[in-house]
Coordinates of C-alpha atoms and ligand atoms in Angstrom, one line a residue:
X1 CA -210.1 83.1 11.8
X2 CA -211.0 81.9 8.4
X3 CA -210.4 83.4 5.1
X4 CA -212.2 86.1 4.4
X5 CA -215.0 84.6 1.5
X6 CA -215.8 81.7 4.7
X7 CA -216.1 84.9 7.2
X8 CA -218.6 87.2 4.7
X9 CA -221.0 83.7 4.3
X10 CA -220.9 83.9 8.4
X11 CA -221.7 87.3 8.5
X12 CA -224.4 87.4 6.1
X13 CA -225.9 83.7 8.2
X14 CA -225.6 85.4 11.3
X15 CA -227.4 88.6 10.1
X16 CA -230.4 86.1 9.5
X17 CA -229.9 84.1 12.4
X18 CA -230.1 86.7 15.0
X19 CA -232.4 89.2 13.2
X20 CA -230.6 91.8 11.3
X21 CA -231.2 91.3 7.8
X22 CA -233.6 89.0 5.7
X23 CA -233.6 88.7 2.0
X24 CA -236.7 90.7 0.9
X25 CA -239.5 88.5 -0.2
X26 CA -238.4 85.8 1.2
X27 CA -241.1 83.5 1.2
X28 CA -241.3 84.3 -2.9
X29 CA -237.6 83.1 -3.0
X30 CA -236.3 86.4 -2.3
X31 CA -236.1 89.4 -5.0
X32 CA -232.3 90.1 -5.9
X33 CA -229.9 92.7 -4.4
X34 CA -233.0 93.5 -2.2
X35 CA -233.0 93.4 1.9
X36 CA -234.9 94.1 4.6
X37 CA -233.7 95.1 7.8
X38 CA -235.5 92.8 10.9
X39 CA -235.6 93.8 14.3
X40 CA -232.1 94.5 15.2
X41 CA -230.9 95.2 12.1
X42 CA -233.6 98.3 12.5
X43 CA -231.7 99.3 15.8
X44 CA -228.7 98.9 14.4
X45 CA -229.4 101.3 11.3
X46 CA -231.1 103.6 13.2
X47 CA -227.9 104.1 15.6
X48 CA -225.6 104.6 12.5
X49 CA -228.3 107.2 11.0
X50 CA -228.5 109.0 14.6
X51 CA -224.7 109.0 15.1
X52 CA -224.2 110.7 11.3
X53 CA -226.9 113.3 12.1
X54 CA -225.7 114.1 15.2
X55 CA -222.2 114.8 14.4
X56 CA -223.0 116.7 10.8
X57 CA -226.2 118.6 11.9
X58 CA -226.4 119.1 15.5
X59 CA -222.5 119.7 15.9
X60 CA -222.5 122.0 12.9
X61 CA -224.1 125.4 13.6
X62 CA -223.7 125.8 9.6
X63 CA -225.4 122.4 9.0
X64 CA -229.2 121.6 8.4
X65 CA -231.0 118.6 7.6
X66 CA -234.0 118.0 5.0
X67 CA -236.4 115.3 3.9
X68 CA -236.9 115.8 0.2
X69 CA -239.5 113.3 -1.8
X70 CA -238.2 110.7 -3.6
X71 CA -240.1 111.3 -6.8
X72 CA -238.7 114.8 -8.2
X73 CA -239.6 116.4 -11.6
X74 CA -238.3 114.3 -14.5
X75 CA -236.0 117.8 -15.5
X76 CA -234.1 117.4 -12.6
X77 CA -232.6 113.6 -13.5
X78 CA -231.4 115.5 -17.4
X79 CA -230.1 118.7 -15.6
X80 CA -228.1 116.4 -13.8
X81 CA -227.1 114.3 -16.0
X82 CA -228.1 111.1 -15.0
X83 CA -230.8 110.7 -18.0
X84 CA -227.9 110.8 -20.7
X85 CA -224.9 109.5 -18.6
X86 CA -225.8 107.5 -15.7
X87 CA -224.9 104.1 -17.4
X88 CA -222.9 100.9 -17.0
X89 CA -221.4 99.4 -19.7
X90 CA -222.4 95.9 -20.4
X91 CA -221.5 92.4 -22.2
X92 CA -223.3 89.3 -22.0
X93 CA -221.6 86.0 -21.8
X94 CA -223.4 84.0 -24.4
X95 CA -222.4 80.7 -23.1
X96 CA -223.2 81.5 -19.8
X97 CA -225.9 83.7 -20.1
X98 CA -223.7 86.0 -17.9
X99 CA -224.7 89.9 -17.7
X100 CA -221.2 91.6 -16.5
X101 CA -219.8 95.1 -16.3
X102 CA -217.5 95.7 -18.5
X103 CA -215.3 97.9 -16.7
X104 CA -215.4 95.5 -13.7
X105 CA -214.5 92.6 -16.0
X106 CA -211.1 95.0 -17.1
X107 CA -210.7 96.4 -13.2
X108 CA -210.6 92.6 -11.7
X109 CA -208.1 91.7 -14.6
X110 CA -205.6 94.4 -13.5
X111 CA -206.3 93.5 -10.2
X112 CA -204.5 89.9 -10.9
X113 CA -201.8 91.5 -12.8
X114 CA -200.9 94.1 -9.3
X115 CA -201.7 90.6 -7.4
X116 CA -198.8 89.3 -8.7
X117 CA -196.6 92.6 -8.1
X118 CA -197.7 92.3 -4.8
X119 CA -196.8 88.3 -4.3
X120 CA -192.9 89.7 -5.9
X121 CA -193.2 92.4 -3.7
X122 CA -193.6 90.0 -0.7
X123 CA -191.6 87.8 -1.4
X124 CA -188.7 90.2 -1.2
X125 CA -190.1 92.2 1.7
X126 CA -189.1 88.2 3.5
X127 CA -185.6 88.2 1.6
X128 CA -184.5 91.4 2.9
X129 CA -186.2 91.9 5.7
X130 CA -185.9 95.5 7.9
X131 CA -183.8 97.1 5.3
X132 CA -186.6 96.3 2.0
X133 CA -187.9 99.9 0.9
X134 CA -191.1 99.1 -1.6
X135 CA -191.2 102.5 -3.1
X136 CA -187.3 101.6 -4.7
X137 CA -188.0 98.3 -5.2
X138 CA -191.2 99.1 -7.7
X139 CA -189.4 101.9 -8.8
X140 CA -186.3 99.0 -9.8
X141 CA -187.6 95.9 -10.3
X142 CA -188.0 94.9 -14.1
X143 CA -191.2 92.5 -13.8
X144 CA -192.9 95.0 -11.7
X145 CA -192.5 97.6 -14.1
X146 CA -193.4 95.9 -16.9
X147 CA -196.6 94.7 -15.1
X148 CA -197.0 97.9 -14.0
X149 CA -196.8 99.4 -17.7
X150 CA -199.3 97.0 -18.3
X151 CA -202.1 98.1 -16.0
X152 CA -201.3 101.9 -17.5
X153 CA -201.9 101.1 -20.7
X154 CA -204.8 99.2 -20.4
X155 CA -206.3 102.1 -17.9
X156 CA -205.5 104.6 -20.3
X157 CA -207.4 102.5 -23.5
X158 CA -210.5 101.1 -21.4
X159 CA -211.3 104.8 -19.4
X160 CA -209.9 107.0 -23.5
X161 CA -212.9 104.4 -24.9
X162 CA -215.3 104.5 -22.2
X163 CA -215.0 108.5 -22.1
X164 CA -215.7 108.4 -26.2
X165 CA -217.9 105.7 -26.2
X166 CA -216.1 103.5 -28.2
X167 CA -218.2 100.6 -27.5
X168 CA -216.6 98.2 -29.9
X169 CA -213.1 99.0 -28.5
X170 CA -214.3 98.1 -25.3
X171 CA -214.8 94.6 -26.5
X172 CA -212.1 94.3 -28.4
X173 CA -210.0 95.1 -25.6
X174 CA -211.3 92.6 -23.6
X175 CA -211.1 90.3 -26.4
X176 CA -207.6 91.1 -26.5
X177 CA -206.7 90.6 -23.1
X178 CA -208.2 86.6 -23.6
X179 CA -210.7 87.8 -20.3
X180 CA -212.9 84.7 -20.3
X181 CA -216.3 84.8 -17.8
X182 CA -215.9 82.9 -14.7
X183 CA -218.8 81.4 -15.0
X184 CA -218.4 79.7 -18.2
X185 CA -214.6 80.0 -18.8
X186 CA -215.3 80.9 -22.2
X187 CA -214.5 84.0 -24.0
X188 CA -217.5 84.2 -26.3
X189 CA -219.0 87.9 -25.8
X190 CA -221.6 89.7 -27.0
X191 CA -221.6 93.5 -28.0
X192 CA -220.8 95.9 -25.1
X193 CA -223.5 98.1 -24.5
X194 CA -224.8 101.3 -22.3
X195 CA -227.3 100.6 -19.6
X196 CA -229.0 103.7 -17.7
X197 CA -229.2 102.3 -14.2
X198 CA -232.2 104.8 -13.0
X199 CA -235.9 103.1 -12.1
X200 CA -238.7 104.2 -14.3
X201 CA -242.0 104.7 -14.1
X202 CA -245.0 106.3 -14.5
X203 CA -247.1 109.2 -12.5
X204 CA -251.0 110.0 -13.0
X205 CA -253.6 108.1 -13.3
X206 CA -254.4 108.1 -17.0
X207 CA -252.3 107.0 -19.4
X208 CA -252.9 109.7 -21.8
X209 CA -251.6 112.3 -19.2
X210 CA -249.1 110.5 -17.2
X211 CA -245.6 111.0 -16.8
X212 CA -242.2 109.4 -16.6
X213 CA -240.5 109.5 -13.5
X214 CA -237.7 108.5 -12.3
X215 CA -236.8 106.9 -8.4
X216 CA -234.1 109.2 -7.3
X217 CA -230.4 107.0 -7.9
X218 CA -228.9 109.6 -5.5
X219 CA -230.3 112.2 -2.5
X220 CA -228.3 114.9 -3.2
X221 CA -230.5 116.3 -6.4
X222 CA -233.1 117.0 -3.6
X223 CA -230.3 119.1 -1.9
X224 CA -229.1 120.9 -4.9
X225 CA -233.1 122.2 -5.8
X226 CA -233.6 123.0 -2.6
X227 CA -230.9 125.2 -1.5
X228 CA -232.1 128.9 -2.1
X229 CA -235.4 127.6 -0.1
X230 CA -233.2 125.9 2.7
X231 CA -230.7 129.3 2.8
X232 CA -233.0 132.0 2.9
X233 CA -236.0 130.5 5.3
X234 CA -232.7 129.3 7.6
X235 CA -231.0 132.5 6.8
X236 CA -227.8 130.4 6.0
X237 CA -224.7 132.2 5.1
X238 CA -221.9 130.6 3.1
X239 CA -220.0 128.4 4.0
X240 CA -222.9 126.1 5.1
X241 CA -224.5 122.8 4.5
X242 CA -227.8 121.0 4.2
X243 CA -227.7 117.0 4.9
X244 CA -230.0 114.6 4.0
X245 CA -230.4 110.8 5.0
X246 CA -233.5 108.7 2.5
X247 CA -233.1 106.1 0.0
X248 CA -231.5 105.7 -3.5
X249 CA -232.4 103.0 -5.9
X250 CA -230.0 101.3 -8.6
X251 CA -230.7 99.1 -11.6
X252 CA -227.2 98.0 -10.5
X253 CA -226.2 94.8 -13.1
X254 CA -223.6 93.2 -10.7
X255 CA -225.6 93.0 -7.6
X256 CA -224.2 90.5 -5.7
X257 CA -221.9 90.9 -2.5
X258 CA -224.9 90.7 -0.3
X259 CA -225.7 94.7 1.5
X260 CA -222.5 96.0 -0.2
X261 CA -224.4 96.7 -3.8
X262 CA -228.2 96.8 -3.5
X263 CA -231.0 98.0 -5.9
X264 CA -232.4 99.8 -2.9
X265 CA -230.3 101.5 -0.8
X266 CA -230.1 104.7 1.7
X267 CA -227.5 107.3 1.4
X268 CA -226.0 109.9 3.8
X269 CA -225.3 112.8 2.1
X270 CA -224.3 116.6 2.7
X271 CA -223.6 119.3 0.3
X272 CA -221.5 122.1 1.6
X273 CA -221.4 125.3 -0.2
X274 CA -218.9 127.6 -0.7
X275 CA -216.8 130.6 -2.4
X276 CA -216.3 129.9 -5.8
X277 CA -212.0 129.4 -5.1
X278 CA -212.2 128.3 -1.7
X279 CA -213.5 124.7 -3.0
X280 CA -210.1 122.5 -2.6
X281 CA -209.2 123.9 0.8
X282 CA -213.1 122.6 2.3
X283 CA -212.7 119.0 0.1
X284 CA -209.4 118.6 2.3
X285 CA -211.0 119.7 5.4
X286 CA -214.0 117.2 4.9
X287 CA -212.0 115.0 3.8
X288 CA -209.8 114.5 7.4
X289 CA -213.2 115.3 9.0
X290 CA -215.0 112.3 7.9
X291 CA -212.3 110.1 8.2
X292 CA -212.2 111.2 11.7
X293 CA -215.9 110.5 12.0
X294 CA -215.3 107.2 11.4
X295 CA -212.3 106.7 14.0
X296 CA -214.1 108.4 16.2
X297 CA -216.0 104.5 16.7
X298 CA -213.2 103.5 17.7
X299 CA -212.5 101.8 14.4
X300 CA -208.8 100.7 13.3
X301 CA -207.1 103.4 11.2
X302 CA -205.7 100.2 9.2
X303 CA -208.9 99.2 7.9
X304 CA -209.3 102.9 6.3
X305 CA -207.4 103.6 2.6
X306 CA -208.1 107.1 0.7
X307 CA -208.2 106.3 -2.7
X308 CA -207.6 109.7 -4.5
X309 CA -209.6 110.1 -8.1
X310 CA -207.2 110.0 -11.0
X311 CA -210.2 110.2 -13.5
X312 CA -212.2 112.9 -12.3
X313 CA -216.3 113.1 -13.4
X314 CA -216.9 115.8 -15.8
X315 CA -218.7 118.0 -12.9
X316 CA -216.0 117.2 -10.3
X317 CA -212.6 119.2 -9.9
X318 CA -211.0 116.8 -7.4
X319 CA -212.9 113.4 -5.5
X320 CA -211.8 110.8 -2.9
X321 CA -213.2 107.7 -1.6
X322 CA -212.8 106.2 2.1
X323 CA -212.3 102.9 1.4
X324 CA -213.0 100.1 4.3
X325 CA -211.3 96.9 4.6
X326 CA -214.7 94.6 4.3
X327 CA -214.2 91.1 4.1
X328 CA -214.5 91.2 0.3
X329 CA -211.3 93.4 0.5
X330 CA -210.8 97.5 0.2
X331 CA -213.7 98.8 -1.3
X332 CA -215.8 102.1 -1.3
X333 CA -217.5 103.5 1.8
X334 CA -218.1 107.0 1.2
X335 CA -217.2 109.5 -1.5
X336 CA -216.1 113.3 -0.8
X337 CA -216.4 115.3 -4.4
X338 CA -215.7 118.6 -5.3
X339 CA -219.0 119.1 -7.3
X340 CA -217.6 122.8 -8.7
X341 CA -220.7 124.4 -10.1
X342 CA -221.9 121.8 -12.2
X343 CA -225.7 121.0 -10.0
X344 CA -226.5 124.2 -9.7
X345 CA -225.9 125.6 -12.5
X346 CA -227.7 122.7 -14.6
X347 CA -230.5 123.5 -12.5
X348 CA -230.4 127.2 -13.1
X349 CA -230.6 126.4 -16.8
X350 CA -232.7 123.9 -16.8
X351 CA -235.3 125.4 -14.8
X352 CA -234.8 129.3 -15.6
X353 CA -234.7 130.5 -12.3
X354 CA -231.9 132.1 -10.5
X355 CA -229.8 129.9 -7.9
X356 CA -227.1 132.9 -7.2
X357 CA -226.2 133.8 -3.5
X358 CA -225.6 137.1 -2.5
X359 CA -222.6 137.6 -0.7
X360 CA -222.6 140.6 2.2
X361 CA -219.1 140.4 2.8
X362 CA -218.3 140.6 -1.0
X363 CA -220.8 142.5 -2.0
X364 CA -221.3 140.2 -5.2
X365 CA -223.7 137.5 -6.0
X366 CA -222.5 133.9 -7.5
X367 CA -223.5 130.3 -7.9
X368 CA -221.6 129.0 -4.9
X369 CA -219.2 125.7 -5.5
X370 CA -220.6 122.6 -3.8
X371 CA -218.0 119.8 -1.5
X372 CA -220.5 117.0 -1.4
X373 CA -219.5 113.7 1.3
X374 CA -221.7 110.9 0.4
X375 CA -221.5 107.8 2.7
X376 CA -223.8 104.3 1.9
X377 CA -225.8 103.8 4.9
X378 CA -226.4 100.0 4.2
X379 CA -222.5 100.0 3.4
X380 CA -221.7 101.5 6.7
X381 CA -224.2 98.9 8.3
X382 CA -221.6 96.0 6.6
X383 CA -218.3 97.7 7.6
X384 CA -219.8 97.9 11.4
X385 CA -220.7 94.3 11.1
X386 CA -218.2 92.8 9.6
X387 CA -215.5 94.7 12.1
X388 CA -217.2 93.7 15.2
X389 CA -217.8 90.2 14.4
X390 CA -215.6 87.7 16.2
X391 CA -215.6 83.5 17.1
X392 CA -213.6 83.6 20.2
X393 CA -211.9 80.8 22.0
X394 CA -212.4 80.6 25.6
X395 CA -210.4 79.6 28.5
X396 CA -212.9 76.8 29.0
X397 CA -212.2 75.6 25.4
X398 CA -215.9 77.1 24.7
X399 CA -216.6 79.1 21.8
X400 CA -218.5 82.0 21.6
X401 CA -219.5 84.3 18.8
X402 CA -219.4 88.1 20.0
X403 CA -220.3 91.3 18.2
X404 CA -217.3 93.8 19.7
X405 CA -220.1 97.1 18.1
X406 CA -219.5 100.0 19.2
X407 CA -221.7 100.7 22.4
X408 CA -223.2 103.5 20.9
X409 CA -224.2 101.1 17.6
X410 CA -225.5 98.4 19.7
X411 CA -229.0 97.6 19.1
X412 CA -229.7 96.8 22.5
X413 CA -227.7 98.3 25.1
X414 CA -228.5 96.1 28.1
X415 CA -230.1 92.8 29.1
X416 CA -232.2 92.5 31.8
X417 CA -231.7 88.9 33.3
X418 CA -233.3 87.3 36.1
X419 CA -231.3 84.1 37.6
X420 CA -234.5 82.3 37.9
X421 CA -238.0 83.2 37.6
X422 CA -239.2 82.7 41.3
X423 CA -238.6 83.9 45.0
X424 CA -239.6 87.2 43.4
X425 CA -236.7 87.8 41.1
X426 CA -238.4 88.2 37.7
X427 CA -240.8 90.8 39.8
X428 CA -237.1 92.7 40.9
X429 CA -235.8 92.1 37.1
X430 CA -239.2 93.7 35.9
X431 CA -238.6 96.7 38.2
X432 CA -235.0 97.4 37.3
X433 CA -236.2 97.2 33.1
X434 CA -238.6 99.5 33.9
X435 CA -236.0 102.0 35.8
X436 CA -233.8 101.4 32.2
X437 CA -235.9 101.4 29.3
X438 CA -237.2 105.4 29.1
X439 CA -233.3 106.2 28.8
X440 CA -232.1 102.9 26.5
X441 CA -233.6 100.1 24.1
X442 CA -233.1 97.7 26.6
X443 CA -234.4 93.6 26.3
X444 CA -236.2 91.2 29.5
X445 CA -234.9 87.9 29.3
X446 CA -235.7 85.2 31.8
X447 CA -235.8 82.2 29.3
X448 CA -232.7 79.5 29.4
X449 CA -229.9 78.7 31.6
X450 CA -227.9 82.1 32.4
X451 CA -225.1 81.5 30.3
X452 CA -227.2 80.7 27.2
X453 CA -228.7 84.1 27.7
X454 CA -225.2 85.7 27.6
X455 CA -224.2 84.1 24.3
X456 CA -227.5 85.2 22.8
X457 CA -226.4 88.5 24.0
X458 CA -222.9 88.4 22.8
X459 CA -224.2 87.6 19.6
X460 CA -226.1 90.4 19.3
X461 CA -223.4 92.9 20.3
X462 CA -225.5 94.1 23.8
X463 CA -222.7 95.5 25.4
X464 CA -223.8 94.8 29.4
X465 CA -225.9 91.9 30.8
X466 CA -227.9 92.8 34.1
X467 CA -228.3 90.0 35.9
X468 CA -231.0 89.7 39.0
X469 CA -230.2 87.3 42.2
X470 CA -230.8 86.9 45.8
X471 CA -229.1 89.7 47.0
X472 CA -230.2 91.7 44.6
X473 CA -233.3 91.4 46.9
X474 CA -231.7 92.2 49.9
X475 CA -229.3 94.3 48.8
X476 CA -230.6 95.9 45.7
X477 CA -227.0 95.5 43.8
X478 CA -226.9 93.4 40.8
X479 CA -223.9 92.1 38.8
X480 CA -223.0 93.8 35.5
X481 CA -221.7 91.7 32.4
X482 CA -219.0 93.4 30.1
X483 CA -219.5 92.0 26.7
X484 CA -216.5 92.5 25.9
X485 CA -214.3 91.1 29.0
X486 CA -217.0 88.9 30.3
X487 CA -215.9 90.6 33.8
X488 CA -218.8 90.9 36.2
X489 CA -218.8 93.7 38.6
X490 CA -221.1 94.1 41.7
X491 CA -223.0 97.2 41.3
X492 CA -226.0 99.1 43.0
X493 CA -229.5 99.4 41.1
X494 CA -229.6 103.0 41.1
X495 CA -226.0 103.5 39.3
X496 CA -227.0 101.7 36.5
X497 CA -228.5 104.4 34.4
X498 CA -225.6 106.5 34.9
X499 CA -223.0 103.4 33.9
X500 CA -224.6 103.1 30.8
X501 CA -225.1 106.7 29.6
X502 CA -221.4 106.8 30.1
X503 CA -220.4 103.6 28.0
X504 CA -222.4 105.4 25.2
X505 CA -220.7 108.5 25.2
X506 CA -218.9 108.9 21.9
X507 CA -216.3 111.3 21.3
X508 CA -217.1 114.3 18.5
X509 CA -213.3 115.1 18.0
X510 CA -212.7 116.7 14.4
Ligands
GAP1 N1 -224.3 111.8 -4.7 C1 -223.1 111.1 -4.9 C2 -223.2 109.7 -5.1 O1 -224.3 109.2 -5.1 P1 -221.9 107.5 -5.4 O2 -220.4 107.2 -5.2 O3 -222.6 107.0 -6.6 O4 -222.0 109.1 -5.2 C3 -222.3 107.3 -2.8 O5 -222.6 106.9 -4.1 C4 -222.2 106.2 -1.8 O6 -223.5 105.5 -1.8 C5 -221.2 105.1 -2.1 O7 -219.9 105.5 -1.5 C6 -221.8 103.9 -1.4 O8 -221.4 103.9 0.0 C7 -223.3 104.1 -1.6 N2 -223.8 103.3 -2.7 C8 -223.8 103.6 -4.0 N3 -224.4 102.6 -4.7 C9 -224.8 101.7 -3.8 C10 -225.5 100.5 -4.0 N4 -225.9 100.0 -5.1 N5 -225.8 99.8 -2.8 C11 -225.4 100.2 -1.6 N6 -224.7 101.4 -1.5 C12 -224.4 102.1 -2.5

């Protein structure tokens, strides 16, 4: 197909075309890093949010779910840190009038340096052929080390600053490494500064006695406060988890990249608690386990990277990220940290009230250790998108433009399709949507030629078309469109729940 930039504008057209995603206010001109989700984007979401529960909750006898508010005592946003240290670090272009991220501004400039690496590293992978071993060849190669020496140095000076707050070396390094804004192409900066990305505002109805509150920029603080409620009415013993699915909301700076970085945004979360000691043996486990989660779709394993944490948060003992290949390259899908302590205890401080767990089989009470996986719902929406969308070529010399979703995903799972409206068919058609729409979201389409109504299905990822004839009348057989093969099969009325509850079986391996 085409490069990947031409495929993400294609993507986010065909989200509006066919009704998955509008920009929010769009008849305002739209309000930025904001979407809503239309009427199969809803479907869609929803399928993604039932397949998560489903295989953390109701496959987990040691898994609950909760709903916690979104507004939350202001206390809870300093125990956590997020009031002192949830910021990005900024510079403005003053040309350009450009807000940027300052570490992204350094990442993307390391980025071109291991570009090149990787252009010398291709470029002998074609010289030599079967017998080319990477690992030696980065290991040998002067360039690449000295590139590679490069990217350490500047790594260890940006993240040394950013961790002392050295502001002004921030900007001097970028100064230094002549990084000019590609907007502009000019190197004239401002200041770098800290930006606390959390929403404010205010609670009560009189000034005088209102408060400050923040929307919560993460679901899991509603986890951590309530898990001595959650373990002792659920009678919960460690190890166990409680999951949550609800929205976060960002003051993110560098909001473009369409449903990838958003203002407001749902997360996935579940915090797993455990023995103090036992905490790097469950990160692994969770680790393979939601990487398996995602396979389990039916996914490539090639389009999933772990990208271990070298720099680890200050409440974190080890982290990973799943990292999906969207069409704006490897990025972050979902996070697995190994919180230690850190939440809890804050909380216990903050709040003065005791968060230990008593442990029968130890005989000893402790603040358990917390394994936290943390997937972007809207992120997970794009991956599942992006991977299914396809412009194929036909034997005809037709095009068509087919989402390959998983069945499961698939925001309508069949289409009920009449050949023509008389003789009694669209009666038959109405009859058979009716036998099919208790069980599945299914659609009634008599409109258009019957072909058209198959692309308009393709396009939408339905995963069978049902389509109503003469013999259907006689018979009471109709044929059954595979999206993905375009094969029709003959098959009788009253097998047709059963073929589709078996194309949306999904597999729970772990
Ligand atoms: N409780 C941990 C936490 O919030 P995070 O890495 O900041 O960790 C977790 O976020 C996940 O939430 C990310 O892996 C990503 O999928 C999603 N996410 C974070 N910020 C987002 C944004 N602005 N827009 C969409 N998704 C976002």
């Amino acid at each position: 197909m085409q490069n990947n930039e031409e495929k993400f504008k294609k993507i986010i057209a065909h989200s509006k075309e066919y009704g998955f995603i509008f920009q929010s206010s769009e008849i305002y001109d739209g309000l930025s890093a904001v979407y809503d989700y239309a009427q199969n984007g809803v479907e869609l979401k929803n399928n993604i949010k039932n397949y998560w529960w489903k295989a953390m909750v109701q496959m987990h006898e040691n898994i609950v779910g909760i709903d916690s508010a979104i507004f939350m005592h202001p206390t809870i946003w300093k125990a956590s840190g997020h009031v002192g240290a949830f910021n990005d670090p900024l510079i403005d272009n003053k040309d350009s009038k450009k807000r940027y991220r300052a570490d992204v501004l350094v990442e993307d400039h390391m980025a071109k340096i291991e570009a090149k690496n990787q252009k010398d590293i291709d470029k002998a992978r074609e010289r030599f052929g079967e017998s080319f071993d990477e690992a030696q060849f980065r290991s040998t190669n002067a360039r690449i080390l000295e590139r590679q020496q490069q990217i350490d140095a500047i790594t260890k000076r940006f993240y040394g600053s950013l961790e002392k707050n050295d502001l002004a070396d921030i900007k001097a390094l970028i100064e230094e490494l002549e990084i000019a804004c590609p907007v502009s192409g000019s190197r004239n900066w401002t200041e770098v500064r800290q930006f606390n990305l959390m929403f404010k505002t205010q609670m009560g109805s009189v000034s005088e006695d209102s408060n400050d509150i923040y929307l919560r920029p993460e679901t899991a603080q509603g986890i951590f406060v309530n898990y001595l409620n959650v373990q002792k009415t659920g009678r919960m013993k460690i190890p166990f988890g409680i999951a949550q699915i609800g929205k976060a909301f960002r003051n993110e700076i560098v909001a473009r990249q369409f449903i990838f970085r958003m203002r407001e945004f749902e997360q996935m979360e579940m915090q797993f608690f455990v023995r103090p000691g036992e905490e790097l043996q469950w990160f692994e486990s969770w680790k393979q386990k939601r990487l398996q989660w995602h396979l389990n779709l039916g996914i490539g394993r090639e389009n999933y990277k772990f990208h271990n944490h070298e720099k680890l948060a200050h409440y974190a003992n080890a982290a990973a990220d799943i990292e999906f290949n969207f069409p704006i390259g490897f990025k972050e899908l979902e996070g697995i940290h190994s919180r230690t302590d850190f939440d809890l205890s804050a909380h216990q401080e903050y709040s003065g009230k005791k968060l230990q767990y008593f442990d029968p089989e130890l005989n000893e009470s402790y603040v358990p250790y917390v394994i936290e996986t943390s997937i972007g719902l809207d992120r997970m929406f794009l991956a599942v998108l992006s991977n299914s969308y396809d412009e194929e070529k036909l034997e005809d010399g037709s095009e068509r433009v087919v989402l390959h979703l998983p069945a499961n995903l698939a925001p309508v799972k069949a289409a009920i399709l009449p050949l023509m409206k008389k003789d009694g068919l669209a009666e038959k058609a109405r009859e058979v949507m009716n036998q099919l729409k208790y069980d599945f979201n299914c659609q009634y389409d008599e409109k258009d030629a019957i072909g058209k109504r198959y692309r308009r299905h393709d396009a939408i990822g339905t995963p069978y078309c049902i389509t109503i004839d003469h013999e259907t009348l006689t018979e009471n057989t109709v044929t059954l469109r595979d999206r993905d093969s375009m094969q029709q099969v003959r098959v009788s009325i009253s097998e047709l729940n059963e073929i589709i509850r078996k194309k949306l079986v999904v597999k729970f391996e772990e």
